[in-house]
Amino acid sequence: MKHVGILAHSFEGATLCFHTACMEGVAKLGAHMHPEITMTCSPMALVLDAWERGDNEELRGFFMNDARKLAAAGADFFVLPDNTAHIAMETAGEPFPIPGLNIGEVVAEQAAKDGRGKVGILGTKYTMNGPVYPGAFGRRGIAWAVPSAEDQKAVNDIIFDELCLGVFTDSSRDAYVRIIEKLKADECDAVALVCTEIPLLVTKDVSPLPTLESTQLLARAAVEVAVGERPMPTWRGGPV
């Protein structure tokens, strides 16, 4: 069985990824059994300024340091349960020391399996306006849409001011549901919850659209790799 590394960037999303991976292991392997998992989590605050500057080189170096820790701990491959981080990960640079699963590819793969034609993208302002999901969906012939500028600000503010800090409120859930309703009116047939904390706020039972929950999908794919149900990834950062 393969050793899974979790390269965490935001602790709430990484916690959900870890918990989901353990539960997926139990479902596949039996009670109290799951793949070996090692997680590293350097503070996001150290690079928030780099995000604002769009300094992908600095960000990539930040993630490289944690990837090296996972490699040194014996992880065979890694997952990074932070969608925004993949903007930096997909930029050109030194290969990561162990291969990783690309979260955008995992989510888009599921959208294709589900037969989705147009997917709404809900995440940080960087993810909603970045290249990761348009690229992943586009490679599969899937159309995509993002909220209006005003709604993007609301989504982003809730993520950084609340969700990443473990705050989950009914009013924020209601705001997200209203925004998803607008994506539905824009002819989306699913919504990708591609900030790893959003599935903690917006669950399948309250979403007006079928959901693609990036955190859970990534954790499930990691366990599939670990138990040999999915090929080992070959991606080591850089363009997909």
Tab-separated table of C-alpha atoms in Angstrom:
chain	number	residue	atom	x	y	z
A	1	MET	CA	0.000	0.000	0.000
A	2	LYS	CA	1.277	3.471	-0.902
A	3	HIS	CA	2.117	6.153	1.663
A	4	VAL	CA	0.007	9.309	1.107
A	5	GLY	CA	1.392	12.774	1.719
A	6	ILE	CA	-0.946	15.701	2.373
A	7	LEU	CA	0.643	19.057	1.589
A	8	ALA	CA	-1.687	21.361	3.492
A	9	HIS	CA	-2.122	25.067	2.830
A	10	SER	CA	-5.317	25.854	4.766
A	11	PHE	CA	-5.965	23.815	7.883
A	12	GLU	CA	-9.745	23.421	7.658
A	13	GLY	CA	-9.641	21.998	4.133
A	14	ALA	CA	-6.646	19.808	4.940
A	15	THR	CA	-8.420	18.442	8.018
A	16	LEU	CA	-11.421	17.518	5.874
A	17	CYS	CA	-9.101	15.849	3.342
A	18	PHE	CA	-7.342	13.838	6.063
A	19	HIS	CA	-10.613	12.739	7.674
A	20	THR	CA	-12.142	11.805	4.319
A	21	ALA	CA	-9.073	9.794	3.332
A	22	CYS	CA	-9.182	7.864	6.584
A	23	MET	CA	-12.896	7.123	6.177
A	24	GLU	CA	-12.394	6.068	2.558
A	25	GLY	CA	-9.691	3.722	3.802
A	26	VAL	CA	-12.073	2.196	6.332
A	27	ALA	CA	-14.730	1.749	3.647
A	28	LYS	CA	-12.279	-0.087	1.400
A	29	LEU	CA	-10.107	-1.920	3.908
A	30	GLY	CA	-12.191	-2.467	7.030
A	31	ALA	CA	-12.519	-1.008	10.506
A	32	HIS	CA	-9.548	0.963	11.835
A	33	MET	CA	-7.589	0.522	8.589
A	34	HIS	CA	-6.431	3.163	6.130
A	35	PRO	CA	-3.277	4.033	4.160
A	36	GLU	CA	-0.365	5.598	5.985
A	37	ILE	CA	-0.777	9.373	5.804
A	38	THR	CA	1.740	12.101	6.591
A	39	MET	CA	0.673	15.755	6.577
A	40	THR	CA	2.666	18.969	6.672
A	41	CYS	CA	1.040	22.376	7.129
A	42	SER	CA	3.100	25.562	6.959
A	43	PRO	CA	1.119	28.696	7.936
A	44	MET	CA	-0.760	30.328	5.066
A	45	ALA	CA	-0.094	33.756	6.579
A	46	LEU	CA	3.530	33.507	5.459
A	47	VAL	CA	2.569	33.806	1.788
A	48	LEU	CA	-0.675	35.805	1.712
A	49	ASP	CA	1.292	38.786	0.427
A	50	ALA	CA	2.751	36.628	-2.348
A	51	TRP	CA	-0.793	35.690	-3.381
A	52	GLU	CA	-1.749	39.343	-3.599
A	53	ARG	CA	1.350	40.062	-5.716
A	54	GLY	CA	0.734	37.043	-7.926
A	55	ASP	CA	4.248	35.816	-7.151
A	56	ASN	CA	3.915	32.207	-8.298
A	57	GLU	CA	7.650	31.625	-8.063
A	58	GLU	CA	7.698	32.407	-4.325
A	59	LEU	CA	4.557	30.354	-3.767
A	60	ARG	CA	5.949	27.396	-5.675
A	61	GLY	CA	9.091	27.510	-3.562
A	62	PHE	CA	6.966	27.552	-0.423
A	63	PHE	CA	5.137	24.402	-1.518
A	64	MET	CA	8.404	22.811	-2.652
A	65	ASN	CA	9.755	23.021	0.908
A	66	ASP	CA	6.768	21.100	2.250
A	67	ALA	CA	6.902	18.580	-0.607
A	68	ARG	CA	10.503	17.830	0.361
A	69	LYS	CA	9.385	17.202	3.948
A	70	LEU	CA	6.808	14.701	2.706
A	71	ALA	CA	9.387	12.988	0.497
A	72	ALA	CA	11.779	12.773	3.456
A	73	ALA	CA	8.996	11.225	5.542
A	74	GLY	CA	8.661	8.454	2.958
A	75	ALA	CA	5.466	9.526	1.184
A	76	ASP	CA	5.129	7.933	-2.254
A	77	PHE	CA	2.999	10.767	-3.647
A	78	PHE	CA	1.174	13.832	-2.389
A	79	VAL	CA	-2.110	15.666	-2.592
A	80	LEU	CA	-2.493	19.385	-2.032
A	81	PRO	CA	-6.077	20.013	-0.831
A	82	ASP	CA	-6.074	23.667	-1.772
A	83	ASN	CA	-7.429	24.574	-5.194
A	84	THR	CA	-5.887	28.027	-5.334
A	85	ALA	CA	-2.439	26.598	-4.629
A	86	HIS	CA	-2.569	24.703	-7.921
A	87	ILE	CA	-2.233	27.998	-9.791
A	88	ALA	CA	1.341	28.171	-8.501
A	89	MET	CA	1.824	24.421	-8.784
A	90	GLU	CA	0.931	24.482	-12.485
A	91	THR	CA	3.492	27.144	-13.320
A	92	ALA	CA	6.806	25.994	-14.799
A	93	GLY	CA	9.580	25.190	-12.386
A	94	GLU	CA	11.699	22.517	-10.743
A	95	PRO	CA	9.868	19.167	-10.573
A	96	PHE	CA	8.518	18.250	-7.163
A	97	PRO	CA	10.427	15.421	-5.470
A	98	ILE	CA	7.441	13.073	-5.492
A	99	PRO	CA	4.476	13.019	-7.889
A	100	GLY	CA	1.147	14.588	-6.998
A	101	LEU	CA	-2.512	14.385	-7.868
A	102	ASN	CA	-3.747	17.556	-9.574
A	103	ILE	CA	-6.988	18.566	-7.876
A	104	GLY	CA	-8.347	20.313	-10.969
A	105	GLU	CA	-7.880	17.186	-13.048
A	106	VAL	CA	-9.558	15.016	-10.404
A	107	VAL	CA	-12.604	17.295	-10.241
A	108	ALA	CA	-12.885	17.695	-14.015
A	109	GLU	CA	-12.529	13.937	-14.468
A	110	GLN	CA	-15.544	13.429	-12.191
A	111	ALA	CA	-17.527	16.111	-14.033
A	112	ALA	CA	-16.871	14.282	-17.297
A	113	LYS	CA	-17.898	10.949	-15.756
A	114	ASP	CA	-21.124	12.581	-14.562
A	115	GLY	CA	-21.818	13.895	-18.068
A	116	ARG	CA	-21.772	17.559	-17.051
A	117	GLY	CA	-22.024	20.118	-19.831
A	118	LYS	CA	-21.457	23.373	-17.925
A	119	VAL	CA	-20.044	23.713	-14.421
A	120	GLY	CA	-20.113	26.707	-12.110
A	121	ILE	CA	-16.805	27.473	-10.389
A	122	LEU	CA	-17.017	28.554	-6.740
A	123	GLY	CA	-13.766	29.281	-4.917
A	124	THR	CA	-11.368	32.052	-3.971
A	125	LYS	CA	-11.058	35.085	-6.222
A	126	TYR	CA	-7.774	33.612	-7.459
A	127	THR	CA	-9.370	30.286	-8.409
A	128	MET	CA	-12.497	31.801	-9.974
A	129	ASN	CA	-10.343	34.008	-12.181
A	130	GLY	CA	-7.390	31.657	-12.591
A	131	PRO	CA	-6.409	29.079	-15.200
A	132	VAL	CA	-6.725	25.780	-13.324
A	133	TYR	CA	-10.411	24.978	-13.792
A	134	PRO	CA	-10.987	26.580	-17.204
A	135	GLY	CA	-8.053	24.448	-18.349
A	136	ALA	CA	-9.201	21.224	-16.691
A	137	PHE	CA	-12.797	21.570	-17.871
A	138	GLY	CA	-11.780	22.839	-21.303
A	139	ARG	CA	-9.551	19.808	-21.952
A	140	ARG	CA	-12.689	17.713	-21.542
A	141	GLY	CA	-15.005	19.890	-23.596
A	142	ILE	CA	-16.943	21.081	-20.538
A	143	ALA	CA	-18.152	24.693	-20.423
A	144	TRP	CA	-17.816	26.703	-17.228
A	145	ALA	CA	-19.102	29.879	-15.558
A	146	VAL	CA	-18.188	32.019	-12.561
A	147	PRO	CA	-20.311	34.353	-10.417
A	148	SER	CA	-20.556	38.089	-11.024
A	149	ALA	CA	-17.828	40.354	-9.681
A	150	GLU	CA	-20.021	41.323	-6.724
A	151	ASP	CA	-20.789	37.707	-5.899
A	152	GLN	CA	-17.151	36.721	-6.315
A	153	LYS	CA	-16.221	39.248	-3.637
A	154	ALA	CA	-18.826	37.808	-1.274
A	155	VAL	CA	-17.610	34.253	-1.886
A	156	ASN	CA	-13.957	35.227	-1.405
A	157	ASP	CA	-14.570	37.301	1.731
A	158	ILE	CA	-16.475	34.452	3.375
A	159	ILE	CA	-13.669	32.027	2.556
A	160	PHE	CA	-10.857	34.093	4.078
A	161	ASP	CA	-12.743	35.836	6.889
A	162	GLU	CA	-14.743	32.797	8.005
A	163	LEU	CA	-14.266	29.359	6.445
A	164	CYS	CA	-10.466	29.190	6.634
A	165	LEU	CA	-10.752	30.179	10.299
A	166	GLY	CA	-13.336	27.539	11.176
A	167	VAL	CA	-16.366	29.877	11.184
A	168	PHE	CA	-19.520	28.532	9.506
A	169	THR	CA	-22.745	30.551	9.666
A	170	ASP	CA	-26.272	30.164	8.324
A	171	SER	CA	-26.119	33.615	6.734
A	172	SER	CA	-23.022	32.707	4.719
A	173	ARG	CA	-24.574	29.406	3.694
A	174	ASP	CA	-27.670	31.278	2.515
A	175	ALA	CA	-25.482	33.687	0.537
A	176	TYR	CA	-23.713	30.813	-1.206
A	177	VAL	CA	-27.015	29.110	-1.998
A	178	ARG	CA	-28.291	32.306	-3.632
A	179	ILE	CA	-25.126	32.527	-5.736
A	180	ILE	CA	-25.458	28.891	-6.804
A	181	GLU	CA	-29.072	29.628	-7.800
A	182	LYS	CA	-27.714	32.273	-10.176
A	183	LEU	CA	-25.257	29.774	-11.665
A	184	LYS	CA	-28.183	27.423	-12.189
A	185	ALA	CA	-30.049	30.215	-13.985
A	186	ASP	CA	-26.917	30.580	-16.148
A	187	GLU	CA	-27.547	26.997	-17.328
A	188	CYS	CA	-24.904	25.310	-15.197
A	189	ASP	CA	-25.807	21.689	-14.482
A	190	ALA	CA	-23.389	21.329	-11.542
A	191	VAL	CA	-21.302	23.509	-9.250
A	192	ALA	CA	-17.667	22.791	-8.429
A	193	LEU	CA	-16.959	23.606	-4.769
A	194	VAL	CA	-13.333	24.354	-5.428
A	195	CYS	CA	-12.289	26.001	-2.250
A	196	THR	CA	-11.556	23.021	-0.021
A	197	GLU	CA	-13.552	24.486	2.883
A	198	ILE	CA	-16.786	25.163	0.964
A	199	PRO	CA	-18.083	21.572	1.318
A	200	LEU	CA	-18.068	22.138	5.075
A	201	LEU	CA	-20.602	24.944	4.554
A	202	VAL	CA	-22.575	23.927	1.462
A	203	THR	CA	-23.643	20.294	1.535
A	204	LYS	CA	-25.392	18.318	-1.184
A	205	ASP	CA	-28.748	18.600	0.559
A	206	VAL	CA	-28.808	22.415	0.477
A	207	SER	CA	-27.151	23.109	-2.890
A	208	PRO	CA	-29.507	24.060	-5.744
A	209	LEU	CA	-27.139	22.213	-8.113
A	210	PRO	CA	-25.361	18.847	-7.942
A	211	THR	CA	-21.982	19.425	-6.327
A	212	LEU	CA	-18.430	18.469	-7.245
A	213	GLU	CA	-16.741	18.513	-3.846
A	214	SER	CA	-13.058	18.974	-4.569
A	215	THR	CA	-11.779	17.981	-1.132
A	216	GLN	CA	-13.641	14.699	-0.932
A	217	LEU	CA	-12.905	13.817	-4.558
A	218	LEU	CA	-9.181	14.408	-4.038
A	219	ALA	CA	-9.090	12.332	-0.840
A	220	ARG	CA	-10.993	9.500	-2.514
A	221	ALA	CA	-8.594	9.533	-5.475
A	222	ALA	CA	-5.611	9.463	-3.097
A	223	VAL	CA	-6.899	6.348	-1.375
A	224	GLU	CA	-7.580	4.711	-4.742
A	225	VAL	CA	-3.937	5.303	-5.647
A	226	ALA	CA	-2.753	4.016	-2.288
A	227	VAL	CA	-4.647	0.711	-2.569
A	228	GLY	CA	-3.824	0.177	-6.244
A	229	GLU	CA	-7.228	0.987	-7.731
A	230	ARG	CA	-5.854	4.033	-9.550
A	231	PRO	CA	-2.486	4.428	-11.303
A	232	MET	CA	0.281	6.277	-9.520
A	233	PRO	CA	0.281	9.913	-10.630
A	234	THR	CA	3.119	11.167	-12.781
A	235	TRP	CA	2.492	14.927	-12.477
A	236	ARG	CA	5.308	16.718	-10.623
A	237	GLY	CA	4.075	20.257	-11.004
A	238	GLY	CA	4.152	22.491	-14.050
A	239	PRO	CA	1.636	22.697	-16.901
A	240	VAL	CA	-0.827	19.833	-17.177
